Short mmCIF file of C-alpha atoms and ligand atoms in Angstrom, two decimals:
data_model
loop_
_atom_site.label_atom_id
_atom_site.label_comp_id
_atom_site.label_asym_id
_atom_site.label_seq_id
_atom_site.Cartn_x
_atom_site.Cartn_y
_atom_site.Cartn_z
CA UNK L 14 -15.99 42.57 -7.94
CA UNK L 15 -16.32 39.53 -6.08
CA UNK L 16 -14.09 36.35 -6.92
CA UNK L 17 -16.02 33.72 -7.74
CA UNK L 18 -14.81 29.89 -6.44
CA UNK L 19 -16.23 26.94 -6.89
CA UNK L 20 -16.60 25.53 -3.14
CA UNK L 21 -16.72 21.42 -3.24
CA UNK L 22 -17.73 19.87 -0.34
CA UNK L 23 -16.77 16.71 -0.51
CA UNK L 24 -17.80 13.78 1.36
CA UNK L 25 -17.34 12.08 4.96
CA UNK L 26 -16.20 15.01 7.27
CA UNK L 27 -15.36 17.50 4.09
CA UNK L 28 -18.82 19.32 4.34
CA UNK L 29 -18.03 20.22 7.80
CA UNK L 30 -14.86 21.40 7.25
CA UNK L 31 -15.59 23.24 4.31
CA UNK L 32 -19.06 24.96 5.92
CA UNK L 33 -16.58 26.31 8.93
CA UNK L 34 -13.93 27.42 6.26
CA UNK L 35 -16.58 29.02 4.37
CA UNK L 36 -17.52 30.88 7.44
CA UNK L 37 -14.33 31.73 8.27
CA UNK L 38 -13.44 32.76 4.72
CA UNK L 39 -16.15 34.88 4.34
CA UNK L 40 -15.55 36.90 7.47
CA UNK L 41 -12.74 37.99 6.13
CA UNK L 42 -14.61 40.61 4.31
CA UNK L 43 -13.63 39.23 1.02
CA UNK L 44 -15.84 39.29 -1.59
CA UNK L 45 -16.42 36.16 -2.55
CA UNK L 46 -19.47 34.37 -4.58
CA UNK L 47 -19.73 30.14 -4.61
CA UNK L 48 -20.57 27.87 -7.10
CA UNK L 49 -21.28 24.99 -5.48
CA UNK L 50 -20.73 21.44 -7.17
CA UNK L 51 -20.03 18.18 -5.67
CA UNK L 52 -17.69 15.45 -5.72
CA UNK L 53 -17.10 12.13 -3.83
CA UNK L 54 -18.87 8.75 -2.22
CA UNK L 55 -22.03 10.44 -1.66
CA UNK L 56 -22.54 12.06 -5.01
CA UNK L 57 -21.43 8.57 -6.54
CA UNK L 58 -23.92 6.59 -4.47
CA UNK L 59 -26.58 9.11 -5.52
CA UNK L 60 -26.16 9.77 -8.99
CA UNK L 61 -23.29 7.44 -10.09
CA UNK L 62 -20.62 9.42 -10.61
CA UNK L 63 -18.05 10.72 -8.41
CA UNK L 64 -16.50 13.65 -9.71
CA UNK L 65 -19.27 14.99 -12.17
CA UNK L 66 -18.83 16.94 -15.23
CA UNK L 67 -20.59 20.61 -14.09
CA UNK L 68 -18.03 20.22 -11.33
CA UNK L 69 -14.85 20.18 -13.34
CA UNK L 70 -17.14 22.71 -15.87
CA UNK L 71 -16.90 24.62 -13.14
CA UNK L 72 -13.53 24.67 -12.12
CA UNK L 73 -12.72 25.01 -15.51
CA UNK L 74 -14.32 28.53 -15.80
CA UNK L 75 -13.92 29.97 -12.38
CA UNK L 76 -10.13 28.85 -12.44
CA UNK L 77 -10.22 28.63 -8.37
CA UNK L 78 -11.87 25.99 -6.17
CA UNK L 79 -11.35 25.29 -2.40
CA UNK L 80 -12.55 21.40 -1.96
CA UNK L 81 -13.19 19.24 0.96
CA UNK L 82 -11.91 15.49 1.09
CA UNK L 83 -12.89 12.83 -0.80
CA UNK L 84 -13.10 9.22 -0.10
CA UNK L 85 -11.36 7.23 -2.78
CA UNK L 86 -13.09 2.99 -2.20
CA UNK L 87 -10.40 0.66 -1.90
CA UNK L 88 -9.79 -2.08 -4.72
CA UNK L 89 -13.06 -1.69 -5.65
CA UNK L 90 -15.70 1.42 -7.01
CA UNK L 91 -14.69 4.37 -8.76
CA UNK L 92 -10.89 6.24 -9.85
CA UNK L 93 -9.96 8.94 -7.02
CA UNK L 94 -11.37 12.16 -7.44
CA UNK L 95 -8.29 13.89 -6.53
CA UNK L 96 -6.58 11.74 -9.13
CA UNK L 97 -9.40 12.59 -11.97
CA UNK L 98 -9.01 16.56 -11.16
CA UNK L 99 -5.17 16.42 -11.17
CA UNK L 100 -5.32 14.82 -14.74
CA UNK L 101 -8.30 16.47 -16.20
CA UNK L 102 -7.33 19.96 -14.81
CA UNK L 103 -3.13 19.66 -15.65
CA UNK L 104 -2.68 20.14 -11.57
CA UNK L 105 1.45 19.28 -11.70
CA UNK L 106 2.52 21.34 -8.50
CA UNK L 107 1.16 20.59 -5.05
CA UNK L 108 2.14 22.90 -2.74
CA UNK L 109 2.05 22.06 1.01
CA UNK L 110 3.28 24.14 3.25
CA UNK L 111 4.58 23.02 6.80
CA UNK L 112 4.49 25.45 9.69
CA UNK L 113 4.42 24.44 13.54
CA UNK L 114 2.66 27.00 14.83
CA UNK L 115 3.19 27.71 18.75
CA UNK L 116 0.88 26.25 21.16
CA UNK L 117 0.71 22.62 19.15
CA UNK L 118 2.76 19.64 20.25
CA UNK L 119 5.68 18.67 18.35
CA UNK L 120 8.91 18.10 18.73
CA UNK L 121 10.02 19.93 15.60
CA UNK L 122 8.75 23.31 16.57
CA UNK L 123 11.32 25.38 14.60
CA UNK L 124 9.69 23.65 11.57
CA UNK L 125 8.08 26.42 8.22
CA UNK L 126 9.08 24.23 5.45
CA UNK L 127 7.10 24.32 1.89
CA UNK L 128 7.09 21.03 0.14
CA UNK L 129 6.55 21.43 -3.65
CA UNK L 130 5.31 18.30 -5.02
CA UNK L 131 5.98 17.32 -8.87
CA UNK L 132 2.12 16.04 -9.10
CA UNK L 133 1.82 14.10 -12.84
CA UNK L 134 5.06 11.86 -13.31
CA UNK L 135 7.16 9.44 -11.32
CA UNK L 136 6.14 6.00 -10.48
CA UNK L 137 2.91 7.53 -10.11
CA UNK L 138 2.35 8.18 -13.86
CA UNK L 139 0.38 4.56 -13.89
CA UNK L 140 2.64 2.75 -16.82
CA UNK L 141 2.36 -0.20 -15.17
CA UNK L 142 3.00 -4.11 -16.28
CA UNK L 143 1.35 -6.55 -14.25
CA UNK L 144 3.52 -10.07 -13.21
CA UNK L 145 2.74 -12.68 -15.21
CA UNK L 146 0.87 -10.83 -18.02
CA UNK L 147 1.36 -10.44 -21.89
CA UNK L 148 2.70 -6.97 -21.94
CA UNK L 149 5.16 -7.31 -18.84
CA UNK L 150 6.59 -10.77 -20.81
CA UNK L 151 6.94 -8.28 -24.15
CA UNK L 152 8.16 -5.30 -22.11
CA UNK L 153 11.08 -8.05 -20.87
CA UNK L 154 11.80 -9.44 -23.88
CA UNK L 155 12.88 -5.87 -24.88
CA UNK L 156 14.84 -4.94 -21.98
CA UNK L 157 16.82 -8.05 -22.20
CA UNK L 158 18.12 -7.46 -25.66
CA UNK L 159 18.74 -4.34 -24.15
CA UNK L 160 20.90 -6.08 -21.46
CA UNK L 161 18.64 -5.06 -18.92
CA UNK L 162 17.18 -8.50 -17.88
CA UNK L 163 14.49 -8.46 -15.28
CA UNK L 164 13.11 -11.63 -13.12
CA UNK L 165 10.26 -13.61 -14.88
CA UNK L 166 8.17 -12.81 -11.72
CA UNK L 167 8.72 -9.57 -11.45
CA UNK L 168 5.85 -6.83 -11.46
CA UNK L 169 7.36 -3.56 -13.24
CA UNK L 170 6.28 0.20 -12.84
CA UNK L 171 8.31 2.84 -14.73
CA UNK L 172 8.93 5.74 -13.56
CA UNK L 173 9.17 9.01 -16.09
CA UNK L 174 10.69 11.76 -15.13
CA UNK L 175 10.94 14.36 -18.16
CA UNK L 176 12.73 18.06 -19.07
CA UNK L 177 9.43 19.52 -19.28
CA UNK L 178 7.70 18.57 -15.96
CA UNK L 179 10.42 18.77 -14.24
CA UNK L 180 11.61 22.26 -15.28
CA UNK L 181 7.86 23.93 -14.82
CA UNK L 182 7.79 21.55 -11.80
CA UNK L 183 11.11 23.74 -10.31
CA UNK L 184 9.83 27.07 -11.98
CA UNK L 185 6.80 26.70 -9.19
CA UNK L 186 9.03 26.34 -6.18
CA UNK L 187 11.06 29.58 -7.26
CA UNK L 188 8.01 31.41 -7.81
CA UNK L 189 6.75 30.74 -4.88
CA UNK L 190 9.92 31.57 -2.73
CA UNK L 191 9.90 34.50 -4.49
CA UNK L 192 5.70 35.50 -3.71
CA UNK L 193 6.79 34.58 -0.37
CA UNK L 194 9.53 35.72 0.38
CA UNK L 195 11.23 32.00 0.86
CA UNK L 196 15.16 32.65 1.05
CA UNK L 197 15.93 29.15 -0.58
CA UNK L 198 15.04 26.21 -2.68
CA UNK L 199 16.27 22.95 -1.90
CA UNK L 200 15.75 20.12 -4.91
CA UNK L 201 15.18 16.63 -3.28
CA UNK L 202 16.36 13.52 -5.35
CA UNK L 203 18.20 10.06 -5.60
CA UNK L 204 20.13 11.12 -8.43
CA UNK L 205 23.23 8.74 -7.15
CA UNK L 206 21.40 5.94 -7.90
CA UNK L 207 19.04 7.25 -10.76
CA UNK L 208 20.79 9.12 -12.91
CA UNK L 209 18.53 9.40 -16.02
CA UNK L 210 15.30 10.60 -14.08
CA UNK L 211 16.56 12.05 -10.94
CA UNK L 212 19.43 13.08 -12.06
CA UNK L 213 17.77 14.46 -15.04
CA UNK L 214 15.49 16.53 -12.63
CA UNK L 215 18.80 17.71 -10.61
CA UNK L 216 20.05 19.18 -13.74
CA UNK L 217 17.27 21.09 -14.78
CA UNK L 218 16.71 22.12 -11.27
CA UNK L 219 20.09 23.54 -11.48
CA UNK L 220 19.80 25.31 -14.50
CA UNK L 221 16.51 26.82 -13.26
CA UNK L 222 18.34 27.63 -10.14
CA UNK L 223 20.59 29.76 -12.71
CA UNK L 224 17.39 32.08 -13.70
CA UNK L 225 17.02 33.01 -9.68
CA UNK L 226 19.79 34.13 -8.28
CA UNK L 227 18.29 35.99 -5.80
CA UNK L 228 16.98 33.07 -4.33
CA UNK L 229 19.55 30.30 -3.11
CA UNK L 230 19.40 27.13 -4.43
CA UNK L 231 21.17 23.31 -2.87
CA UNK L 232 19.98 19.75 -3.51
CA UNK L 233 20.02 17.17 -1.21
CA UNK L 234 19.76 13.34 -1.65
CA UNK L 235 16.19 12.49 -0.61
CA UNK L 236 17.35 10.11 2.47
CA UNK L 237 19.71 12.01 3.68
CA UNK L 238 17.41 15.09 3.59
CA UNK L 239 14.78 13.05 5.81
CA UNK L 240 17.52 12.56 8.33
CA UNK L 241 18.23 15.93 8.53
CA UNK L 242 14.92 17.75 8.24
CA UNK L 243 14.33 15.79 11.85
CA UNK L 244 17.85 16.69 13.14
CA UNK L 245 17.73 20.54 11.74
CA UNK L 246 14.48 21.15 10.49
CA UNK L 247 15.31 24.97 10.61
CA UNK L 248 18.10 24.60 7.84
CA UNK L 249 15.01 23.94 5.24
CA UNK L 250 13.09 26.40 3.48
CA UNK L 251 10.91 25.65 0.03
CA UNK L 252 11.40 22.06 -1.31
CA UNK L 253 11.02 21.05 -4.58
CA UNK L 254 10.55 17.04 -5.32
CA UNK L 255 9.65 14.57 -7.73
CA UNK L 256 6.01 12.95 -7.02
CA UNK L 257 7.02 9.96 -5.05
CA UNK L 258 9.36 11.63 -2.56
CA UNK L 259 7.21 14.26 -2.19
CA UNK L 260 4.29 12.62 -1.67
CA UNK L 261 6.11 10.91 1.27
CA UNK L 262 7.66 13.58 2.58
CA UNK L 263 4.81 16.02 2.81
CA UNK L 264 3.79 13.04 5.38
CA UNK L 265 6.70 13.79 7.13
CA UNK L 266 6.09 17.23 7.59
CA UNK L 267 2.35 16.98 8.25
CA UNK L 268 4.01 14.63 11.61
CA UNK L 269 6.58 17.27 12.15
CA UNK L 270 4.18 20.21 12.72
CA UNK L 271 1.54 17.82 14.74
CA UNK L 272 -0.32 16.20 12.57
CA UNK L 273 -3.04 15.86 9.83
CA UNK L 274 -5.20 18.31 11.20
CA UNK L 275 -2.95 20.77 10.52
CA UNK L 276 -1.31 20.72 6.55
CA UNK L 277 -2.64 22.58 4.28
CA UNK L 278 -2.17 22.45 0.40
CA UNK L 279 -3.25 23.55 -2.85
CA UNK L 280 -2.99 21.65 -6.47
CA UNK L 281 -1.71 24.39 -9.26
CA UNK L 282 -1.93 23.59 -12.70
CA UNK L 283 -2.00 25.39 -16.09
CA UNK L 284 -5.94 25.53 -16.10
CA UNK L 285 -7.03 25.66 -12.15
CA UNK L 286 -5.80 25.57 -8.70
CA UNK L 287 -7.55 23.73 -6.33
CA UNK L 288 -6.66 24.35 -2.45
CA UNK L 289 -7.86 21.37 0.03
CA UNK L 290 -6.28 19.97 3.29
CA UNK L 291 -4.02 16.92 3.23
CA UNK L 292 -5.43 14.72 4.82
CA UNK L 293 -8.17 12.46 3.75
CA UNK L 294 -12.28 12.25 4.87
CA UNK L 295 -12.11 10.92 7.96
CA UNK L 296 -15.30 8.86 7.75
CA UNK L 297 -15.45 7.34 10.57
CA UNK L 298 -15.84 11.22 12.27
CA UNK L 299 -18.45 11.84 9.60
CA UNK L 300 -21.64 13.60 10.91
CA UNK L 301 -19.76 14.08 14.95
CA UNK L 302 -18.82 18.13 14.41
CA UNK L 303 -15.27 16.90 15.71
CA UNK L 304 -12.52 17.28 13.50
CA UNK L 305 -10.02 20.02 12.98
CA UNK L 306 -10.96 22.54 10.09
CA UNK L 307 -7.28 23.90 10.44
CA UNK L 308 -5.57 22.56 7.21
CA UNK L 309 -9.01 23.48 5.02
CA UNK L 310 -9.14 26.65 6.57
CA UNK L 311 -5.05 27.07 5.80
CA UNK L 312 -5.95 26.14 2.26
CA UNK L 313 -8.19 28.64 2.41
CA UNK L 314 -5.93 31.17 3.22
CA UNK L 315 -3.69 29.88 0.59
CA UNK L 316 -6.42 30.55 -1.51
CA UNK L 317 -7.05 34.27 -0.79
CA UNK L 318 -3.28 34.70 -1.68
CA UNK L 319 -3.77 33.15 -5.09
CA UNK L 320 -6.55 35.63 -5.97
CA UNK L 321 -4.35 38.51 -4.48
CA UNK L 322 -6.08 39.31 -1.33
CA UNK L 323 -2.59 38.85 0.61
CA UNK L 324 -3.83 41.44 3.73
CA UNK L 325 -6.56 39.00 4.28
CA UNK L 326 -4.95 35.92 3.74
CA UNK L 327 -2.29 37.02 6.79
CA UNK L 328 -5.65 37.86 8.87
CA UNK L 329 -6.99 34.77 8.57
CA UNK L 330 -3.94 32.78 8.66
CA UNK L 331 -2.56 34.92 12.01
CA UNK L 332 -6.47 35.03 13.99
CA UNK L 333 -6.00 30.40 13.29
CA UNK L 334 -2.51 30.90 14.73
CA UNK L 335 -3.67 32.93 18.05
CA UNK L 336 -6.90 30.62 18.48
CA UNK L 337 -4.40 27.55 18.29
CA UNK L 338 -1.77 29.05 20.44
CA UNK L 339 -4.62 30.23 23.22
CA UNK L 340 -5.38 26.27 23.26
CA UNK L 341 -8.61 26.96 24.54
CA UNK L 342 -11.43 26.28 21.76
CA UNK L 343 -9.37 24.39 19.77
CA UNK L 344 -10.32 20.74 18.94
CA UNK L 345 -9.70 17.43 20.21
CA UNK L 346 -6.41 16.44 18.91
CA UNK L 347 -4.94 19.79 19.58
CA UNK L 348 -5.84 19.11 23.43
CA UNK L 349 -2.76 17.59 25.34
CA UNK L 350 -5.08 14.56 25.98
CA UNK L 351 -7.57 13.18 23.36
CA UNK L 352 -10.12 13.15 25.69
CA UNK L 353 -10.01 16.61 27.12
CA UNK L 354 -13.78 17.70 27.53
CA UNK L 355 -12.77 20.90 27.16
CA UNK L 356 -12.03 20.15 23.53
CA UNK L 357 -14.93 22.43 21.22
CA UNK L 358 -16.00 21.47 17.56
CA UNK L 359 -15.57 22.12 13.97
CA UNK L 360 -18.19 24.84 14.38
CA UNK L 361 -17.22 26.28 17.40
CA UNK L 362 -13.31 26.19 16.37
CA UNK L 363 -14.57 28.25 12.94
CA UNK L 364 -16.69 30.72 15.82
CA UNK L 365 -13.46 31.57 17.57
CA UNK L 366 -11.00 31.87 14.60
CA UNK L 367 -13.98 34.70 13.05
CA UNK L 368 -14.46 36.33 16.85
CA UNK L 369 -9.91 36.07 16.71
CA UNK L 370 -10.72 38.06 13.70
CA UNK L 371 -12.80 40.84 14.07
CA UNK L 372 -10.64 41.49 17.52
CA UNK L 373 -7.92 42.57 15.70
P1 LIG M 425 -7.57 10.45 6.77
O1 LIG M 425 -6.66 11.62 6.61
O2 LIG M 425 -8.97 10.66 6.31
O3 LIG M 425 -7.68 10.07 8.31
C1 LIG M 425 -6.70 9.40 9.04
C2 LIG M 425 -6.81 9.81 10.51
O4 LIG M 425 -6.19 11.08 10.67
C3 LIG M 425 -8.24 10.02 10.99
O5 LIG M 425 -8.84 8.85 11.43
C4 LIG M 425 -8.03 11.02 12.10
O6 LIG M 425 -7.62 10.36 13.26
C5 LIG M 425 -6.89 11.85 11.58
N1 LIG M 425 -7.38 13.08 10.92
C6 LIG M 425 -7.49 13.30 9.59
N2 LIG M 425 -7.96 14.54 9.37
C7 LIG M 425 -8.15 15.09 10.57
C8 LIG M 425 -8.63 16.36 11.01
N3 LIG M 425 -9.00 17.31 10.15
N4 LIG M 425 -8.71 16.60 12.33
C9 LIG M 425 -8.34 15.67 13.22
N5 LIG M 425 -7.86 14.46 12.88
C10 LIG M 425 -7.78 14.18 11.57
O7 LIG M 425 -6.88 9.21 6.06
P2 LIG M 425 -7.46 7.80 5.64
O8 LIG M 425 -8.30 7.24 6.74
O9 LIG M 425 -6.30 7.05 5.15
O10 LIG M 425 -8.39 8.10 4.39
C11 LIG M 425 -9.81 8.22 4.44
C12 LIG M 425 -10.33 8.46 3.04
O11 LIG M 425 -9.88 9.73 2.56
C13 LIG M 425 -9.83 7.43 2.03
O12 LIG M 425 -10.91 7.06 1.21
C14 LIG M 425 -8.77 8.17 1.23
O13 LIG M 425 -8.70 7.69 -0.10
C15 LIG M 425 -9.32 9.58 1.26
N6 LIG M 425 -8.30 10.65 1.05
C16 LIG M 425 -8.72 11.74 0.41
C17 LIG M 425 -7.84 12.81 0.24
C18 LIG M 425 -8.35 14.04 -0.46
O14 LIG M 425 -9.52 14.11 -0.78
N7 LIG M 425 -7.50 14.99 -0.73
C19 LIG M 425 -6.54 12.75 0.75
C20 LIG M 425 -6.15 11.60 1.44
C21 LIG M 425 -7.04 10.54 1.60
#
């Protein structure tokens, strides 16, 4: 029976991504039946609403959607979508996995890390007291007949970090070494300096750590572990972080394996998973049949191991690995100059990854 998705284009470059992914996807032989639904600026300008409700209808009955980038305004306009679907659909692990594969610049090539993102608390939990206002003067008054004075002029975010998130947040990262065959888990964490939310996570993560044996288990401080992912970025395997650190650290490691273009990453939740590229819309490539479908197509992969088709998912994944490391129809920003006319499209880069394909 086929698996049915729901395929969201998104906006700016994200329907040309996810048209070659689809491609691509399908080609795998795969059976595989869309439900379109969209999501993002253009669906906002057109019907005034960004992330409409037969799209999260949708992903609420399929359980499995593959989604293109979304523009998020800034200051102004609407919430994020990716924001909405994390919230609406429970999405608390992001998993982003970090692979240079041979043929792209970097100087981290030994890098196939997996950073497991804690996606729903943290300073990004939005408790938030603006300077100046009524509730940050109340919120003060409290903390300093706690003894915990704070500056008049302060602005204060709090940052959450609870037993419950963080030990189904940990749970994730040992599942997935386990799926994949990941030898450890390293927890990531400032729990020296805050000891009753990361160092609340670092406990749980060790007494998770206590239900996997077979996998090992380590935690580093989050600075330190920055240092040494660029000194000995071979030492790291799956890692597991709170929202903030991860968030910047899956930067990181979309740098150390050359760039945007090329991290993939899927939201998991209790309802859904969602699988979509890093890296944002692009706009300003919108329309041009330019930018790399790698990452979507990655997540697309990704995807094809959630729903248990793991034979395909290693096609696909291995035929974008040869087309990459050939270096000859790949696009622009894989080229060692920017302006290499020999660079193809998003098109023609999905044509050679499904010719890769059927050669093999
Ligand atoms: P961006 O990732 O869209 O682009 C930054 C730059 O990275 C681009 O100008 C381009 O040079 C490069 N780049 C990105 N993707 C590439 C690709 N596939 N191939 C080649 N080069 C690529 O980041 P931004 O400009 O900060 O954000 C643009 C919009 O996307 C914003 O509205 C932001 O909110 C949104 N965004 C959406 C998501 C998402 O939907 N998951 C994630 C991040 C940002």
């Amino acid at each position: 029976m086929a698996h049915e998705v729901t395929f969201i284009p998104g906006d700016g470059t994200g329907p040309e991504l996810a048209e070659a992914t689809r491609r691509v996807l399908e080609a795998t032989g795969v059976e595989l039946s869309w439900d379109r639904q969209e999501a993002g600026i253009d669906e906002y300008e057109a019907h005034g609403n960004p992330f409409p409700e037969a799209t999260l209808a949708s992903l609420r009955r399929t359980r499995v959607g593959i989604k293109g980038p979304t523009t998020t305004p800034v200051g102004s306009g609407f919430r994020s979508v990716n924001v909405l679907l994390r919230k609406e659909l429970d999405l608390y692990a992001c998993v982003r996995p970090c692979k240079a594969y041979a043929g792209v610049r970097t100087r981290f090539p030994e890098t196939d890390i997996v950073i497991v993102r804690e996606n729903t608390e943290d300073l990004y939990a939005g408790i938030e007291f603006e300077r100046g206002s009524e509730e940050n003067a109340r919120l003060r008054a409290c903390l300093a007949e706690l003894g915990a004075a704070v500056r008049e002029d302060a602005g204060i975010s709090i940052k959450p970090i609870s037993v419950a998130g963080s030990e189904r947040i940990v749970e994730a990262a040992f599942d997935y070494a386990k799926r994949n065959n990941r030898r450890k888990v390293t927890a990531v964490h400032k729990a020296n300096i805050m000891k009753f939310s990361d160092g609340l996570f670092l406990e749980v993560a060790r007494e998770v750590a206590k239900r996997h044996p077979e996998v090992e288990f380590e935690d580093r401080i989050v600075d330190n572990l920055c240092n040494q992912l660029v000194s000995r970025p071979e030492e790291y395997d799956v890692l597991v972080l709170p929202n903030l650190y991860g968030d910047i650290v899956s930067d990181l490691g979309a740098g150390m394996i050359g760039g945007l273009g090329l991290a993939p990453g899927a939201n998991i939740g209790t309802q859904a998973a969602v699988f979509e590229a890093t890296h944002g819309s692009a706009p300003k490539y919108k329309g041009q049949n330019k930018v790399n479908p790698t990452a979507l197509m990655l997540s697309g992969a990704m995807m094809l191991k959630h729903l248990g088709e793991d034979e395909a998912s290693l096609r696909m994944e291995e035929a974008i690995a040869a087309v990459i490391a050939k270096g000859e129809r790949v696009t622009y920003d894989l080229k060692p100059r920017r302006d290499d006319p020999t660079a193809v499209g998003t098109s023609e880069f999905a044509d050679a990854v499904i010719e890769e394909m059927s050669s093999r």
